[in-house]
Short mmCIF file of C-alpha atoms in Angstrom, two decimals:
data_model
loop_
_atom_site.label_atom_id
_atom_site.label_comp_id
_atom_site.label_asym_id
_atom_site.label_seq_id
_atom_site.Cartn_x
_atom_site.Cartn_y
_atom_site.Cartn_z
CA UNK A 69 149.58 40.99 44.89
CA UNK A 70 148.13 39.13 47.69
CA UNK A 71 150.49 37.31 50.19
CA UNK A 72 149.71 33.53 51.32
CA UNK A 73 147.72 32.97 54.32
CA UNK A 74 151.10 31.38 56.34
CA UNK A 75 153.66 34.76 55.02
CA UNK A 76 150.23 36.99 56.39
CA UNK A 77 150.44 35.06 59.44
CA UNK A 78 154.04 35.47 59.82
CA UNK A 79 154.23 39.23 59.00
CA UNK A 80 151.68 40.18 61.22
CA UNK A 81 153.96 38.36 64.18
CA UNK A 82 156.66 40.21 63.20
CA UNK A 83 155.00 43.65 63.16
CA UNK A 84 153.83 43.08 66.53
CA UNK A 85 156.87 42.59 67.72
CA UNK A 86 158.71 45.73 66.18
CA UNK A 87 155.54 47.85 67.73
CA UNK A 88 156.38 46.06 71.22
CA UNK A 89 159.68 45.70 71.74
CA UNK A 90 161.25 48.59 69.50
CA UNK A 91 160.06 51.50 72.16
CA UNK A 92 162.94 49.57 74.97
CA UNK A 93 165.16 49.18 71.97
CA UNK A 94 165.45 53.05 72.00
CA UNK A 95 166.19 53.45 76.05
CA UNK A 96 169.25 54.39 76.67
CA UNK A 97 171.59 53.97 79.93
CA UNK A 98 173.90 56.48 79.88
CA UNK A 99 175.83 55.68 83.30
CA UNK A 100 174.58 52.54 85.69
CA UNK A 101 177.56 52.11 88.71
CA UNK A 102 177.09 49.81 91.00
CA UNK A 103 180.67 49.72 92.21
CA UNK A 104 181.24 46.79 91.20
CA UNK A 105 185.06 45.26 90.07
CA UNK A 106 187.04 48.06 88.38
CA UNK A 107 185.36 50.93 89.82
CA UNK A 108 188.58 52.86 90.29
CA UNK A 109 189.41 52.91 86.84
CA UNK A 110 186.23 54.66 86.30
CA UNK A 111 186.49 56.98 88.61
CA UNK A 112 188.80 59.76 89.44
CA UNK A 113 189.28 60.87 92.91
CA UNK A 114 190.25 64.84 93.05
CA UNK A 115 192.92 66.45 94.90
CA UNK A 116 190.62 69.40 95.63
CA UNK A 117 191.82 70.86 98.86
CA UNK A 118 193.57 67.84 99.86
CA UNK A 119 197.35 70.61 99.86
CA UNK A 120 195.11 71.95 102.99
CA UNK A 121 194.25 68.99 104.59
CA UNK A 122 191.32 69.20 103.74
CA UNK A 123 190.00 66.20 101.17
CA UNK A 124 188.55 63.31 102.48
CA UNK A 125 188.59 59.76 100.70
CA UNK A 126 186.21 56.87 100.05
CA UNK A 127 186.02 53.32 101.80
CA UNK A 128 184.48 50.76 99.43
CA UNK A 129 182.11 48.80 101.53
CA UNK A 130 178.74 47.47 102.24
CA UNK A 131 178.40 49.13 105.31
CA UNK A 132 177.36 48.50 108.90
CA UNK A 133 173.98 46.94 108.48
CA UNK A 134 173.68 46.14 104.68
CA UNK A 135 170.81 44.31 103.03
CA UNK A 136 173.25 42.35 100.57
CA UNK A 137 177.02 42.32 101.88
CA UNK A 138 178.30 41.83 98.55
CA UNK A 139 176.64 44.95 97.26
CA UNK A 140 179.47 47.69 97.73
CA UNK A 141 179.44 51.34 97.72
CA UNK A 142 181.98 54.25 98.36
CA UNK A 143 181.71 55.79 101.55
CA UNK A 144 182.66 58.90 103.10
CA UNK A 145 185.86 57.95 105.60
CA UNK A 146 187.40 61.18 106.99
CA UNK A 147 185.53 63.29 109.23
CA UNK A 148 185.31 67.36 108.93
CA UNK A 149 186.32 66.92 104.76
CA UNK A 150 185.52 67.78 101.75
CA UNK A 151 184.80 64.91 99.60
CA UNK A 152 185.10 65.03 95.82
CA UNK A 153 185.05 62.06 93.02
CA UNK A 154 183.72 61.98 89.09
CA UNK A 155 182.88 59.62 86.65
CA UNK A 156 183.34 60.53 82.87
CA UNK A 157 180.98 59.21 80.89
CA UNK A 158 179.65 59.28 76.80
CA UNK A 159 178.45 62.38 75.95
CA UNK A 160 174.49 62.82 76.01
CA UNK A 161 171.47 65.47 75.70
CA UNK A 162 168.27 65.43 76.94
CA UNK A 163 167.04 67.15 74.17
CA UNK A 164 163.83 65.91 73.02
CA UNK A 165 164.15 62.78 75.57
CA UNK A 166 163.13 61.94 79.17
CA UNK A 167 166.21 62.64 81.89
CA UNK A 168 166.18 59.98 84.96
CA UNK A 169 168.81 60.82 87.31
CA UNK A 170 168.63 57.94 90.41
CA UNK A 171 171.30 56.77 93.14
CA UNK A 172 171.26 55.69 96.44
CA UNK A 173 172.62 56.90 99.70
CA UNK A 174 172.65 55.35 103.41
CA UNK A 175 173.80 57.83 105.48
CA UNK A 176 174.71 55.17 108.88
CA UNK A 177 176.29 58.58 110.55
CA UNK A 178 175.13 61.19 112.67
CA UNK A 179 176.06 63.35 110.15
CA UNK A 180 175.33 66.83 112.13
CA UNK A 181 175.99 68.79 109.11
CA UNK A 182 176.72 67.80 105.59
CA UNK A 183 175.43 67.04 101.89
CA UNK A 184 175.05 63.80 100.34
CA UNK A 185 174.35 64.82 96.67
CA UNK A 186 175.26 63.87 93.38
CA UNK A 187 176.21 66.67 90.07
CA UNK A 188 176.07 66.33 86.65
CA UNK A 189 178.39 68.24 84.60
CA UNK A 190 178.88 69.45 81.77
CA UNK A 191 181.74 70.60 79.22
CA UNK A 192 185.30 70.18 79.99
CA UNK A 193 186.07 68.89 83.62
CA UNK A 194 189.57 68.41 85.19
CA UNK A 195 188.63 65.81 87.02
CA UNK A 196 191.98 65.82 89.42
CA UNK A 197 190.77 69.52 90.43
CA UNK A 198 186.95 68.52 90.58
CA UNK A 199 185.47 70.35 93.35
CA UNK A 200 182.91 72.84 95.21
CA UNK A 201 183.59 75.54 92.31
CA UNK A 202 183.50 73.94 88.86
CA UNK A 203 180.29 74.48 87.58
CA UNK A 204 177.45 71.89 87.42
CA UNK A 205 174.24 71.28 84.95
CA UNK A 206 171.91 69.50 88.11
CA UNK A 207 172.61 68.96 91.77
CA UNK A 208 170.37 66.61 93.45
CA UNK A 209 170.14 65.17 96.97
CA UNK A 210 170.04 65.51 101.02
CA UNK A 211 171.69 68.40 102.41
CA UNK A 212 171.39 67.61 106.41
CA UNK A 213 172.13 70.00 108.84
CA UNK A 214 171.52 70.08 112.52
CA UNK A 215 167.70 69.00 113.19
CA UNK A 216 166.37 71.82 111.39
CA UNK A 217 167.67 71.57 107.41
CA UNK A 218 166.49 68.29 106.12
CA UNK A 219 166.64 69.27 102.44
CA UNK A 220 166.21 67.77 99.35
CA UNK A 221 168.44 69.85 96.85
CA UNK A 222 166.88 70.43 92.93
CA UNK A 223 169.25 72.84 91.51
CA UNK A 224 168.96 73.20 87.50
CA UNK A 225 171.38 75.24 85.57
CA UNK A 226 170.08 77.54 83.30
CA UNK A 227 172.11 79.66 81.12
CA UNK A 228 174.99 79.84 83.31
CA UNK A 229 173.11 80.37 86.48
CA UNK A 230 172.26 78.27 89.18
CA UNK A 231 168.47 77.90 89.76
CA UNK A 232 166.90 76.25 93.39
CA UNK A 233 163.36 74.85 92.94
CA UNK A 234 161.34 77.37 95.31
CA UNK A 235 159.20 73.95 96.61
CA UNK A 236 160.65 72.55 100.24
CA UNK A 237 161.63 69.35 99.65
CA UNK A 238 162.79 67.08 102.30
CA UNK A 239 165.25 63.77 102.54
CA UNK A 240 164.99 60.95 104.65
CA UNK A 241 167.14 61.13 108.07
CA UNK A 242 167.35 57.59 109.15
CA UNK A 243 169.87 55.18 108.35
CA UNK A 244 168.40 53.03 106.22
CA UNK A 245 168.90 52.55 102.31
CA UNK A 246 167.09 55.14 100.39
CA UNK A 247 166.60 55.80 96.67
CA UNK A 248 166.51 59.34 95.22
CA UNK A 249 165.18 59.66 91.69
CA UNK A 250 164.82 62.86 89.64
CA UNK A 251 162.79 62.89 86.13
CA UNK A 252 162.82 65.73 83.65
CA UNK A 253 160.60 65.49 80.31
CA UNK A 254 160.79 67.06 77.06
CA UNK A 255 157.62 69.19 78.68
CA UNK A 256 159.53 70.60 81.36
CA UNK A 257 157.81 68.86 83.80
CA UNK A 258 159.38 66.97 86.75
CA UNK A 259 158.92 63.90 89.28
CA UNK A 260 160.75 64.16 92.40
CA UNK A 261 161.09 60.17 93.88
CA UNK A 262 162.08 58.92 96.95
CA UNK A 263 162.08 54.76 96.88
CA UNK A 264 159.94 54.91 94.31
CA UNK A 265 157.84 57.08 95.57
CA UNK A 266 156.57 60.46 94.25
CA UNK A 267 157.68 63.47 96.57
CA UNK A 268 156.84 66.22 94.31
CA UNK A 269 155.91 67.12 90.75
CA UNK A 270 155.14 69.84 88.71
CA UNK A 271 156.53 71.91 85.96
CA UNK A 272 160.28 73.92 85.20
CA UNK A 273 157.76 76.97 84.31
CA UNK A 274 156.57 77.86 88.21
CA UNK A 275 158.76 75.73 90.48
CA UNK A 276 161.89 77.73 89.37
CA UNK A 277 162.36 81.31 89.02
CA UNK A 278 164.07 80.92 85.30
CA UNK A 279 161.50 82.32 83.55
CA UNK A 280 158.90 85.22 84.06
CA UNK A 281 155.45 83.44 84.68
CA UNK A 282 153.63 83.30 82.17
CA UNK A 283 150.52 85.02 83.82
CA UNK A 284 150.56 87.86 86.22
CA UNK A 285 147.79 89.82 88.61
CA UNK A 286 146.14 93.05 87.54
CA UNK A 287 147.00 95.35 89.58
CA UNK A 288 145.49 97.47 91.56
CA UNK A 289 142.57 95.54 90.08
CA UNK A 290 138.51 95.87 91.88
CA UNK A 291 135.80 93.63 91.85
CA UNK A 292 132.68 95.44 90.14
CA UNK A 293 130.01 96.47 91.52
CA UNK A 294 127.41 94.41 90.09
CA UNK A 295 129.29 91.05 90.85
CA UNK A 296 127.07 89.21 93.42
CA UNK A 297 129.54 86.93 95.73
CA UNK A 298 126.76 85.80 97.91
CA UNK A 299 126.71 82.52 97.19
CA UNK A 300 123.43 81.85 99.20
CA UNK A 301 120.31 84.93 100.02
CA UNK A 302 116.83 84.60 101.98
CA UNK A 303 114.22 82.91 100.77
CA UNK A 304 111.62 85.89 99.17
CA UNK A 305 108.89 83.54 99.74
CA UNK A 306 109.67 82.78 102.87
CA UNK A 307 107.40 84.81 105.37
CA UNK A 308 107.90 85.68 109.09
CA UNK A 309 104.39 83.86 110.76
CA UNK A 310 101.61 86.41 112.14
CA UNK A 311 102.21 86.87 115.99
CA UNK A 312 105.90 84.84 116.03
CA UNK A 313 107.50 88.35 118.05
CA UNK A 314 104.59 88.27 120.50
CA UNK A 315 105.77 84.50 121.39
CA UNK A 316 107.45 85.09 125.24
CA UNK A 317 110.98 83.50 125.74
CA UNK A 318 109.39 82.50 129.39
CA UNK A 319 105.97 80.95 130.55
CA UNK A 320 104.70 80.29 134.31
CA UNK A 321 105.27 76.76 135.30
CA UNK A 322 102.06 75.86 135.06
CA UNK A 323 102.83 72.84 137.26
CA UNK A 324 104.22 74.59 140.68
CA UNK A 325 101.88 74.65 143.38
CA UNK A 326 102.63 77.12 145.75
CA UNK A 327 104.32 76.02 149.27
CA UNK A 328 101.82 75.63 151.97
CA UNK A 329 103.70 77.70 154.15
CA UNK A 330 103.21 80.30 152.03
CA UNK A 331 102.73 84.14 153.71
CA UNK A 332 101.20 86.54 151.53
CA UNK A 333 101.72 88.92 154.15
CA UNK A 334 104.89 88.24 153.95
CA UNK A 335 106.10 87.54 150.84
CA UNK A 336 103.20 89.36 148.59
CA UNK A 337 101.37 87.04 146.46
CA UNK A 338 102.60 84.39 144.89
CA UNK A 339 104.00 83.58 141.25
CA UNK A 340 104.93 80.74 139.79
CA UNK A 341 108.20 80.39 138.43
CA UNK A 342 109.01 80.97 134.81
CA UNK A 343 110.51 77.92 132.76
CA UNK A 344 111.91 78.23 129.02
CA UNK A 345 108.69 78.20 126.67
CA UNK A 346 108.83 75.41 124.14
CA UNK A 347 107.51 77.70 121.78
CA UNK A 348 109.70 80.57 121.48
CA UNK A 349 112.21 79.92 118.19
CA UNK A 350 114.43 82.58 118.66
CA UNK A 351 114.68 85.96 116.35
CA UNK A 352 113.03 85.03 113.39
CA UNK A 353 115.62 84.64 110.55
CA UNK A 354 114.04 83.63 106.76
CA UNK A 355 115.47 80.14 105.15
CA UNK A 356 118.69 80.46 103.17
CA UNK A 357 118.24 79.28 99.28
CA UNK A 358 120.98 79.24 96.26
CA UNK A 359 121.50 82.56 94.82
CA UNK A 360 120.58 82.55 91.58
CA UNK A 361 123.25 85.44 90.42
CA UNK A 362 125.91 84.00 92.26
CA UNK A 363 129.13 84.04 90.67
CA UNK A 364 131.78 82.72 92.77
CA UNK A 365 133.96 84.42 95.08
CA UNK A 366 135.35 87.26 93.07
CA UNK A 367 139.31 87.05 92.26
CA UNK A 368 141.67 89.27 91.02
CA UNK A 369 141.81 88.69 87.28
CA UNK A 370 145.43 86.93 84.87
CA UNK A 371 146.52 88.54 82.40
CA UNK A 372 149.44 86.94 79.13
CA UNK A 373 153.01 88.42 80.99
CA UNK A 374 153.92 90.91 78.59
CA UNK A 375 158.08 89.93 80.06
CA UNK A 376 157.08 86.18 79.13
CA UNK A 377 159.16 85.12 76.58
CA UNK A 378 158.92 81.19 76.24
CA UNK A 379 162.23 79.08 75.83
CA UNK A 380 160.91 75.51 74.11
CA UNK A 381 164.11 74.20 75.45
CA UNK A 382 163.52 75.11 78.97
CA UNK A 383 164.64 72.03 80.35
CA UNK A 384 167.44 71.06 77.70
CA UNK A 385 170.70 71.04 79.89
CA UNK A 386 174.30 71.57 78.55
CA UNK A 387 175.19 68.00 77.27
CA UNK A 388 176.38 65.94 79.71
CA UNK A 389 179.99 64.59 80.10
CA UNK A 390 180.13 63.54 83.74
CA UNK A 391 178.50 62.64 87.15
CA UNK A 392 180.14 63.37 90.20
CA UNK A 393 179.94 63.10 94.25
CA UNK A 394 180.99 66.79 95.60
CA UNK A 395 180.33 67.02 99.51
CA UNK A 396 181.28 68.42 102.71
CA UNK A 397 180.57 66.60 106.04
CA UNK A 398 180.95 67.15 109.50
CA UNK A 399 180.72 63.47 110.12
CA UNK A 400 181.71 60.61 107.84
CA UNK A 401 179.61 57.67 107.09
CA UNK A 402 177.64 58.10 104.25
CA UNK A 403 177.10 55.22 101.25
CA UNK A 404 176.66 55.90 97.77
CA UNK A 405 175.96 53.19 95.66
CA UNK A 406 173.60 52.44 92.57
CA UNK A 407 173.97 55.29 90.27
CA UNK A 408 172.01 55.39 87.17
CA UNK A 409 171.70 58.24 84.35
CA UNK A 410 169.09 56.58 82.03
CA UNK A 411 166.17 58.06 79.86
CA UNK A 412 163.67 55.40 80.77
CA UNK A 413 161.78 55.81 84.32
CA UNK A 414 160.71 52.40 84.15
CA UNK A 415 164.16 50.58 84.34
CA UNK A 416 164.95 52.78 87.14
CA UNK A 417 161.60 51.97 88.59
CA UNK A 418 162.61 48.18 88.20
CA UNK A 419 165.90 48.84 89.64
CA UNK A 420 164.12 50.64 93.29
CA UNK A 421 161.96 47.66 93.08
CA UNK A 422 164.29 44.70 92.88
CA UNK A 423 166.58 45.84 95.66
CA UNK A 424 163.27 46.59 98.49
CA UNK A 425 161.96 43.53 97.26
CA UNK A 426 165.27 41.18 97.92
CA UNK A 427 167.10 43.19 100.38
CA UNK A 428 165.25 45.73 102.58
CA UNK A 429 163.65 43.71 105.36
CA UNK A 430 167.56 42.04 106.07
CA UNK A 431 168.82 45.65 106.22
CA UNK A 432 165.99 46.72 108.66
CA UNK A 433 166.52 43.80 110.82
CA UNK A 434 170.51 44.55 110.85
CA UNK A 435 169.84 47.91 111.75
CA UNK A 436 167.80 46.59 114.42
CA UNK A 437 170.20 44.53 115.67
CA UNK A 438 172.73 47.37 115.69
CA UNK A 439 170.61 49.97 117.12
CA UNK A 440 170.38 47.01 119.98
CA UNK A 441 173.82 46.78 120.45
CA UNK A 442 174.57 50.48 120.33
CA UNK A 443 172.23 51.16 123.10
CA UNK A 444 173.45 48.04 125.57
CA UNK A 445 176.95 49.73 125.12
CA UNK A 446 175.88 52.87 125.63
CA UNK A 447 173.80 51.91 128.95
CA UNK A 448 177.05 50.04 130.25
CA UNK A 449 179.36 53.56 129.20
CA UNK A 450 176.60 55.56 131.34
CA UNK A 451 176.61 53.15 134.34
CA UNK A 452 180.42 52.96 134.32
CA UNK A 453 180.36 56.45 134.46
CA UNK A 454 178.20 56.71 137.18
CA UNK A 455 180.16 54.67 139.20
CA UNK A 456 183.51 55.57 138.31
CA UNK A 457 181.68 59.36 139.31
CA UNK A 458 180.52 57.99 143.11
CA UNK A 459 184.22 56.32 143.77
CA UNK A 460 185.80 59.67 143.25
CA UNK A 461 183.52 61.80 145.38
CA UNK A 462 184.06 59.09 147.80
CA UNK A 463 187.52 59.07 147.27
CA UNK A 464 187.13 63.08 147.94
CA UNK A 465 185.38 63.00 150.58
CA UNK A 466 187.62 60.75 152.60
CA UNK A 467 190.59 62.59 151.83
CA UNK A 468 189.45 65.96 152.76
CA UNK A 469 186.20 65.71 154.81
CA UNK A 470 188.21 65.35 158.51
CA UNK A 471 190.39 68.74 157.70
CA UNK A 472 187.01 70.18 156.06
CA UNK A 473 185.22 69.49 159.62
CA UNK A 474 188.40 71.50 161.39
CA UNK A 475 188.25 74.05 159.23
CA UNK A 476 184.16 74.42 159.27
CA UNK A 477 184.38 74.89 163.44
CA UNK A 478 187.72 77.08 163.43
CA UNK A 479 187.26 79.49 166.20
CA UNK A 480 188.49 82.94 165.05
CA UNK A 481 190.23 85.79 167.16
CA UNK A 482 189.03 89.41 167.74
CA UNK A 483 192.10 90.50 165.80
CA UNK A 484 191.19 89.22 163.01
CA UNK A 485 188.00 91.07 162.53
CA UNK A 486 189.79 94.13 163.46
CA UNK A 487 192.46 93.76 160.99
CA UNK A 488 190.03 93.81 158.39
CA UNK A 489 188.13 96.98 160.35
CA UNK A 490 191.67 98.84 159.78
CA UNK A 491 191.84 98.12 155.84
CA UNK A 492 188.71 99.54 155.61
CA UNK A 493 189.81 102.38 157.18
#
């Protein structure tokens, strides 16, 4: 049966539009927050150490310098606390899909020591006694401490047990916006993003120590004998000229004249003086050509891991039930805002781009501004000080500096050194 030329038409339309636009239909957003009206009903802040003292709590706000004032985050308010919050959200598994983990953090403080990371967890979570023990599926972020430890965490959970990546990663340290975005494919391998752009990549197989590699070294392995590393030899055809040794490294000056007050009684007869002779080439050495039998520089041989056992779901985490902010910082100050759990890099891509596109030269030039500001008043603390530093000296001096001058030109008696002759004795 053959279909009219207008039903072709239109079924050809809609077939191109299923093979387009079905592949978005299947992303999935698992978690986007921008903390936006309602947040709090979302999110449950934990009472994790706060019977010590020792829980800090969140400021909604756009911050000191932000690029849009109506786009809020939560922000670390308490100095010297731990900070702990969680979001519960539908269960999910990256099985067979593409994980993109993304958020953003301004950290406006001097922080001097803290993390500003986000979790993933899995399972069960009481989320009133969320904290630095209950056990997490990924931990990503800055961890910032001193001028030293600028680091990026990547911690995957495997089996029960906590796994760094081995790679040195580091975070941004200014106080400026910045976007951290983690991707983990059905291969195992990774993307490590920071405002959209790639820090690291590679694969769950060598940048964690889950597994056993799959190759390993032969040991006590030796290059054979036969295996010619000499990647270029001397010409064979290339022969030393007849007479080239006899050629002198010096020759007379053939233009010196000798001095007319020259004594051959005196001084003997006389030489000219010996110059470099254009002629002499140095030891002879023959030209360098290819080797022929070269075979690279010799290396000690891979062999298949006989401990390798492969895991095809390497990098399938525990589903996923919640995300979660679980810090500790010396200083307070630090935004998070624009959390998104997604399996499609692009949207996340979009999201990096849309917010450095609209808002990121308005934050710079607030920061600017601030930095400005923050200097004058520091300048006018410092000359205050200075001044406030000379009037007391002054002040000291005048009050003391006549009795000073008595005491300076005191004329002591004998008796006094002799007393102190007598306790010595």
């Amino acid at each position: 049966m053959r279909l009219p030329q207008n039903k072709l038409k239109s079924f050809c339309i809609l077939l191109f539009s299923l093979l387009t636009i079905t592949p978005l239909a299947f992303s999935e957003i698992f978690l986007e927050e921008h903390f936006e009206g309602g947040w709090k009903s979302r999110w449950v802040l934990s009472d994790w150490k706060r019977n010590e003292g020792k829980a800090g709590t969140f400021k909604h706000t756009a911050g000191k310098w932000p690029g849009d004032p109506d786009n809020k985050g939560i922000q670390t308010y308490n100095d010297a606390k731990h900070y702990a919050i969680s979001a519960k959200i539908p269960e999910f598994s990256n099985k067979n899909r593409t994980l993109v983990v993304q958020y953003s953090v301004k950290i406006e403080q001097d922080i001097e020591c803290g993390g500003a990371y986000i979790k993933l967890l899995s399972g069960y979570v009481n989320q009133k006694q969320f904290g630095g023990d209950t056990p997490y599926s990924l931990m990503f972020g800055p961890d910032i401490c001193g001028t030293q430890t600028k680091k990026l965490h990547v911690i995957l959970s495997y089996q029960g047990q906590n796994y760094p990546i081995k790679k040195d990663l580091e975070c941004e340290t200014d106080k400026l916006n910045h976007f951290y975005t983690f991707i983990l494919r059905p291969d195992a391998s990774y993307s490590v993003l920071v405002d959209n752009k790639e820090r690291e990549f590679g694969s769950m197989y060598t940048d964690w120590d889950i597994l056993p590699p799959r190759k390993i070294k032969v040991k006590n392995a030796k290059k054979p004998v036969d295996w010619d590393d000499r990647e270029y030899i001397d010409d064979p055809e290339d022969v030393k000229p007849e007479g080239f040794d006899s050629i002198p490294r010096e020759i007379p000056d053939q233009k010196a004249k000798e001095p007319e007050d020259w004594d051959e009684e005196e001084n003997g007869l006389w030489e000219p003086p010996m110059i470099p002779n254009p002629a002499y080439k140095g030891s002879w050495k023959a030209k360098k050509i290819k080797n022929p039998n070269y075979k690279g520089k010799w290396k000690n041989p891979w062999i298949d891991n006989p401990e390798f056992e492969d895991d095809p779901d390497l990098y399938v985490l525990k589903p996923i039930r919640y995300a979660g902010i679980e810090v500790w910082q010396v200083k307070a100050g630090s935004i998070f805002d624009n959390i998104l759990i997604s399996d499609d890099p692009e949207y996340a891509r979009s999201m990096v781009d849309d917010y450095f596109a609209q808002h990121r030269e308005s934050e710079k030039e607030l920061f600017a501004e601030a930095e400005k500001e923050r200097k004058a008043r520091e300048d006018e603390e410092a000359r205050i000080a200075r001044e406030e530093g000379e009037r007391r000296r002054k002040e000291r001096g005048d009050r003391y500096g006549h009795r000073d001058r008595r005491h300076r030109y005191k004329r002591h008696h004998r008796r006094d050194y002799m007393d102190d002759y007598h306790d010595e004795l």
